[in-house]
GROMACS .gro file of C-alpha atoms in nm:
model
  259
    1MET     CA    1   0.000   0.000   0.000
    2ILE     CA    2   0.139   0.342  -0.099
    3ILE     CA    3   0.032   0.643   0.103
    4ASP     CA    4   0.057   0.999  -0.025
    5LEU     CA    5   0.188   1.206   0.266
    6GLY     CA    6   0.285   1.506   0.061
    7GLY     CA    7   0.655   1.421   0.066
    8ARG     CA    8   0.677   1.476   0.440
    9ARG     CA    9   0.765   1.113   0.507
   10ALA     CA   10   1.106   1.158   0.346
   11MET     CA   11   1.211   1.438   0.581
   12LYS     CA   12   1.403   1.361   0.899
   13LYS     CA   13   1.259   1.539   1.205
   14GLU     CA   14   1.419   1.655   1.528
   15ASN     CA   15   1.125   1.532   1.737
   16THR     CA   16   1.084   1.157   1.770
   17VAL     CA   17   0.789   0.929   1.837
   18THR     CA   18   0.742   0.567   1.938
   19ILE     CA   19   0.451   0.336   1.863
   20ASN     CA   20   0.298   0.153   2.157
   21CYS     CA   21   0.027  -0.112   2.163
   22ASP     CA   22  -0.208  -0.251   2.429
   23MET     CA   23  -0.173  -0.629   2.406
   24GLY     CA   24  -0.176  -0.963   2.585
   25GLU     CA   25  -0.550  -0.924   2.627
   26GLY     CA   26  -0.660  -1.282   2.572
   27TYR     CA   27  -0.787  -1.514   2.844
   28SER     CA   28  -0.776  -1.893   2.877
   29LEU     CA   29  -0.851  -2.030   2.527
   30TYR     CA   30  -0.977  -1.693   2.402
   31ARG     CA   31  -0.746  -1.468   2.205
   32CYS     CA   32  -0.764  -1.096   2.141
   33GLY     CA   33  -0.559  -0.964   1.852
   34ASP     CA   34  -0.248  -1.095   1.676
   35ASP     CA   35   0.028  -0.995   1.917
   36ALA     CA   36   0.292  -1.187   1.722
   37GLY     CA   37   0.194  -1.005   1.404
   38ILE     CA   38   0.194  -0.665   1.575
   39MET     CA   39   0.525  -0.683   1.759
   40PRO     CA   40   0.760  -0.630   1.461
   41HIS     CA   41   0.590  -0.294   1.392
   42ILE     CA   42   0.588  -0.133   1.740
   43ASP     CA   43   0.836   0.005   1.992
   44LEU     CA   44   0.658  -0.057   2.324
   45GLY     CA   45   0.416  -0.323   2.445
   46ASN     CA   46   0.157  -0.257   2.717
   47VAL     CA   47   0.073  -0.599   2.861
   48ALA     CA   48  -0.258  -0.664   3.037
   49CYS     CA   49  -0.217  -0.775   3.398
   50GLY     CA   50  -0.530  -0.979   3.465
   51PHE     CA   51  -0.796  -0.737   3.589
   52HIS     CA   52  -0.952  -0.656   3.252
   53ALA     CA   53  -0.794  -0.933   3.046
   54ALA     CA   54  -0.515  -1.194   3.054
   55ASP     CA   55  -0.440  -1.472   3.297
   56PRO     CA   56  -0.106  -1.604   3.427
   57ALA     CA   57  -0.037  -1.818   3.120
   58VAL     CA   58  -0.130  -1.537   2.879
   59ILE     CA   59   0.091  -1.289   3.066
   60ARG     CA   60   0.381  -1.537   3.066
   61ASP     CA   61   0.346  -1.615   2.696
   62THR     CA   62   0.314  -1.247   2.597
   63VAL     CA   63   0.627  -1.159   2.792
   64LYS     CA   64   0.818  -1.448   2.631
   65LEU     CA   65   0.705  -1.330   2.288
   66ALA     CA   66   0.814  -0.974   2.366
   67ALA     CA   67   1.153  -1.101   2.480
   68LYS     CA   68   1.192  -1.285   2.151
   69HIS     CA   69   1.126  -0.961   1.962
   70GLY     CA   70   1.339  -0.745   2.193
   71LEU     CA   71   1.029  -0.537   2.275
   72PRO     CA   72   1.027  -0.321   2.590
   73VAL     CA   73   0.729  -0.413   2.807
   74GLY     CA   74   0.514  -0.203   3.037
   75ALA     CA   75   0.228  -0.292   3.269
   76HIS     CA   76  -0.129  -0.227   3.152
   77PRO     CA   77  -0.335  -0.228   3.474
   78SER     CA   78  -0.707  -0.152   3.491
   79PHE     CA   79  -1.003  -0.122   3.718
   80PRO     CA   80  -1.115  -0.471   3.835
   81ASP     CA   81  -1.370  -0.504   3.554
   82ARG     CA   82  -1.307  -0.815   3.345
   83GLN     CA   83  -1.667  -0.841   3.225
   84GLY     CA   84  -1.657  -0.482   3.097
   85PHE     CA   85  -1.301  -0.522   2.963
   86GLY     CA   86  -1.192  -0.244   3.198
   87ARG     CA   87  -1.380   0.017   2.999
   88ARG     CA   88  -1.638   0.101   3.267
   89ASP     CA   89  -1.562   0.365   3.528
   90MET     CA   90  -1.539   0.268   3.895
   91VAL     CA   91  -1.513   0.483   4.207
   92ILE     CA   92  -1.248   0.340   4.441
   93ASN     CA   93  -1.058   0.528   4.710
   94ARG     CA   94  -0.691   0.598   4.659
   95GLU     CA   95  -0.559   0.346   4.912
   96GLU     CA   96  -0.754   0.055   4.766
   97LEU     CA   97  -0.688   0.159   4.406
   98SER     CA   98  -0.316   0.196   4.479
   99ALA     CA   99  -0.314  -0.165   4.604
  100ILE     CA  100  -0.512  -0.283   4.298
  101ILE     CA  101  -0.265  -0.121   4.060
  102HIS     CA  102   0.041  -0.240   4.252
  103TYR     CA  103  -0.097  -0.595   4.256
  104GLN     CA  104  -0.127  -0.599   3.878
  105VAL     CA  105   0.209  -0.438   3.809
  106SER     CA  106   0.384  -0.676   4.046
  107ALA     CA  107   0.225  -0.976   3.871
  108LEU     CA  108   0.368  -0.866   3.538
  109LYS     CA  109   0.699  -0.778   3.702
  110GLY     CA  110   0.733  -1.137   3.823
  111PHE     CA  111   0.708  -1.271   3.468
  112LEU     CA  112   0.943  -1.002   3.340
  113ASP     CA  113   1.197  -1.109   3.602
  114MET     CA  114   1.165  -1.469   3.483
  115ALA     CA  115   1.234  -1.354   3.125
  116GLY     CA  116   1.522  -1.128   3.227
  117LEU     CA  117   1.339  -0.814   3.116
  118PRO     CA  118   1.297  -0.486   3.307
  119LEU     CA  119   0.964  -0.317   3.366
  120ASN     CA  120   0.977  -0.032   3.114
  121HIS     CA  121   0.668   0.176   3.201
  122ILE     CA  122   0.309   0.177   3.324
  123LYS     CA  123   0.016   0.245   3.091
  124PRO     CA  124  -0.329   0.252   3.259
  125HIS     CA  125  -0.607   0.085   3.064
  126GLY     CA  126  -0.949   0.203   2.950
  127ALA     CA  127  -1.162   0.373   3.214
  128LEU     CA  128  -0.870   0.390   3.456
  129TYR     CA  129  -0.672   0.581   3.193
  130ARG     CA  130  -0.956   0.828   3.145
  131ALA     CA  131  -1.025   0.869   3.517
  132ALA     CA  132  -0.665   0.972   3.574
  133TRP     CA  133  -0.722   1.285   3.361
  134MET     CA  134  -0.992   1.414   3.594
  135ARG     CA  135  -0.963   1.260   3.944
  136GLU     CA  136  -0.658   1.330   4.155
  137GLU     CA  137  -0.698   1.020   4.371
  138VAL     CA  138  -0.674   0.806   4.058
  139SER     CA  139  -0.363   0.973   3.920
  140GLN     CA  140  -0.206   0.963   4.268
  141ALA     CA  141  -0.272   0.588   4.292
  142ILE     CA  142  -0.106   0.534   3.954
  143ALA     CA  143   0.185   0.754   4.062
  144ASP     CA  144   0.228   0.540   4.374
  145ALA     CA  145   0.321   0.242   4.156
  146ALA     CA  146   0.531   0.450   3.917
  147VAL     CA  147   0.734   0.595   4.204
  148PHE     CA  148   0.784   0.251   4.362
  149TYR     CA  149   0.909   0.095   4.037
  150ASN     CA  150   1.079   0.414   3.916
  151VAL     CA  151   0.923   0.401   3.570
  152PRO     CA  152   0.740   0.654   3.349
  153VAL     CA  153   0.367   0.653   3.282
  154LEU     CA  154   0.203   0.675   2.940
  155GLY     CA  155  -0.087   0.919   2.939
  156MET     CA  156  -0.241   1.240   2.810
  157ALA     CA  157  -0.058   1.572   2.814
  158GLY     CA  158  -0.243   1.881   2.937
  159THR     CA  159  -0.450   1.693   3.193
  160LEU     CA  160  -0.461   1.672   3.572
  161GLN     CA  161  -0.248   1.360   3.569
  162GLU     CA  162   0.043   1.552   3.416
  163GLU     CA  163   0.037   1.796   3.709
  164VAL     CA  164   0.021   1.512   3.963
  165TYR     CA  165   0.303   1.317   3.802
  166ARG     CA  166   0.525   1.622   3.776
  167ALA     CA  167   0.476   1.696   4.146
  168ARG     CA  168   0.562   1.333   4.230
  169GLY     CA  169   0.872   1.326   4.007
  170VAL     CA  170   0.711   1.082   3.761
  171THR     CA  171   0.784   1.121   3.391
  172LEU     CA  172   0.480   1.138   3.162
  173ILE     CA  173   0.516   0.995   2.811
  174SER     CA  174   0.240   1.176   2.624
  175GLU     CA  175   0.028   0.988   2.371
  176PHE     CA  176  -0.180   1.032   2.059
  177TYR     CA  177  -0.431   0.774   1.934
  178VAL     CA  178  -0.492   0.684   1.571
  179ASP     CA  179  -0.747   0.404   1.617
  180ASN     CA  180  -0.971   0.599   1.856
  181ASP     CA  181  -1.164   0.923   1.806
  182TYR     CA  182  -1.154   1.257   1.989
  183ASP     CA  183  -1.454   1.465   2.098
  184ASP     CA  184  -1.496   1.838   2.033
  185ASP     CA  185  -1.301   1.924   2.349
  186GLY     CA  186  -1.003   1.731   2.214
  187HIS     CA  187  -1.058   1.452   2.468
  188LEU     CA  188  -1.007   1.089   2.376
  189ILE     CA  189  -1.326   0.885   2.341
  190VAL     CA  190  -1.277   0.557   2.527
  191SER     CA  191  -1.504   0.319   2.336
  192ARG     CA  192  -1.617  -0.027   2.446
  193ASP     CA  193  -1.539  -0.178   2.103
  194HIS     CA  194  -1.287  -0.097   1.833
  195ALA     CA  195  -1.394  -0.091   1.470
  196VAL     CA  196  -1.191  -0.147   1.154
  197ARG     CA  197  -0.979   0.159   1.077
  198ASP     CA  198  -0.836   0.277   0.745
  199PRO     CA  199  -0.457   0.230   0.779
  200ALA     CA  200  -0.386   0.516   0.539
  201GLU     CA  201  -0.607   0.754   0.736
  202ALA     CA  202  -0.446   0.645   1.063
  203ALA     CA  203  -0.104   0.717   0.913
  204ARG     CA  204  -0.213   1.060   0.792
  205ARG     CA  205  -0.344   1.148   1.138
  206ALA     CA  206  -0.011   1.050   1.291
  207VAL     CA  207   0.195   1.248   1.039
  208ARG     CA  208  -0.026   1.555   1.084
  209MET     CA  209   0.015   1.536   1.459
  210LEU     CA  210   0.393   1.514   1.421
  211SER     CA  211   0.433   1.778   1.152
  212GLU     CA  212   0.161   2.029   1.259
  213GLY     CA  213   0.087   1.948   1.622
  214LYS     CA  214  -0.282   1.903   1.543
  215GLY     CA  215  -0.551   1.639   1.563
  216THR     CA  216  -0.905   1.628   1.429
  217THR     CA  217  -1.225   1.570   1.629
  218ILE     CA  218  -1.518   1.354   1.521
  219THR     CA  219  -1.689   1.668   1.384
  220GLY     CA  220  -1.386   1.780   1.186
  221ARG     CA  221  -1.254   2.046   1.422
  222ASP     CA  222  -0.882   2.086   1.479
  223PHE     CA  223  -0.724   2.074   1.824
  224LYS     CA  224  -0.367   2.112   1.944
  225VAL     CA  225  -0.185   1.802   2.055
  226ARG     CA  226   0.164   1.703   2.160
  227ALA     CA  227   0.274   1.345   2.192
  228GLU     CA  228   0.587   1.138   2.224
  229SER     CA  229   0.417   0.807   2.149
  230ILE     CA  230   0.134   0.685   1.925
  231CYS     CA  231  -0.100   0.426   2.074
  232ILE     CA  232  -0.279   0.148   1.889
  233HIS     CA  233  -0.486  -0.146   2.018
  234SER     CA  234  -0.454  -0.518   1.957
  235ASP     CA  235  -0.835  -0.552   1.943
  236THR     CA  236  -0.869  -0.319   1.644
  237PRO     CA  237  -0.971  -0.581   1.383
  238ASN     CA  238  -0.716  -0.490   1.112
  239ILE     CA  239  -0.444  -0.381   1.352
  240VAL     CA  240  -0.152  -0.570   1.197
  241GLU     CA  241  -0.192  -0.394   0.862
  242LEU     CA  242  -0.255  -0.064   1.039
  243ALA     CA  243   0.060  -0.106   1.249
  244ARG     CA  244   0.267  -0.187   0.941
  245VAL     CA  245   0.147   0.119   0.750
  246LEU     CA  246   0.181   0.343   1.054
  247LYS     CA  247   0.536   0.233   1.121
  248ASP     CA  248   0.635   0.311   0.762
  249ALA     CA  249   0.465   0.653   0.775
  250VAL     CA  250   0.635   0.772   1.095
  251ARG     CA  251   0.975   0.621   1.017
  252PRO     CA  252   1.138   0.966   0.977
  253TRP     CA  253   1.031   1.046   1.336
  254SER     CA  254   1.147   0.714   1.484
  255PRO     CA  255   1.427   0.723   1.743
  256SER     CA  256   1.655   0.528   1.507
  257ALA     CA  257   1.606   0.787   1.230
  258ALA     CA  258   1.699   1.068   1.467
  259ALA     CA  259   2.014   0.894   1.587
   0.00000   0.00000   0.00000
């Protein structure tokens, strides 16, 4: 597939961007997405820790696969909402939520230790991710784990969580999504299901964000955005093709191109 990006793809940029993907979201005999097909096209893997998806065997196998590909792995904790795939909001006090997050991160960390891999980052999932933008007790609970493990957190720039993390000495890796939509306030829409996305359109959105610092809402309005990583999801139906096209489109902004 050839994508017309107006010649911008051939230009090396000073700013760099990684591609990260939420993965390891199967359970028992059920699978969610083609993790093996995705891994060659991404830079970071966010592995589910059991509270919205995954079980011990799935976590172990996903970590082993990441080790085979040399892929840095981060924890992808959620609210305890397996039936809702972690995409339903829950109100939990900071102390309990801190324990819930730490429990999940530590589970993944055990399998990373077995594989000889470090914990690279934390990336909250679904409703937990969204709640951290708006509720301090949520972002503080996430920061508790990030401080303990001394790792950065993937999240949204310009939100409450960025202020909380900065005050706690936690690095925020800001994100932009190409297989989700944004509302007219420029806020990410956390959907229950992911539909098929046009890989070429996803690539254009990424390149525009990198070259112009802009995104587009569902009604066609522009909004300002800054991001150091682009997120995609393993449960987007055509995600392997999307990841391949996206990787090719943002190659000039990849860390290796800037080296």
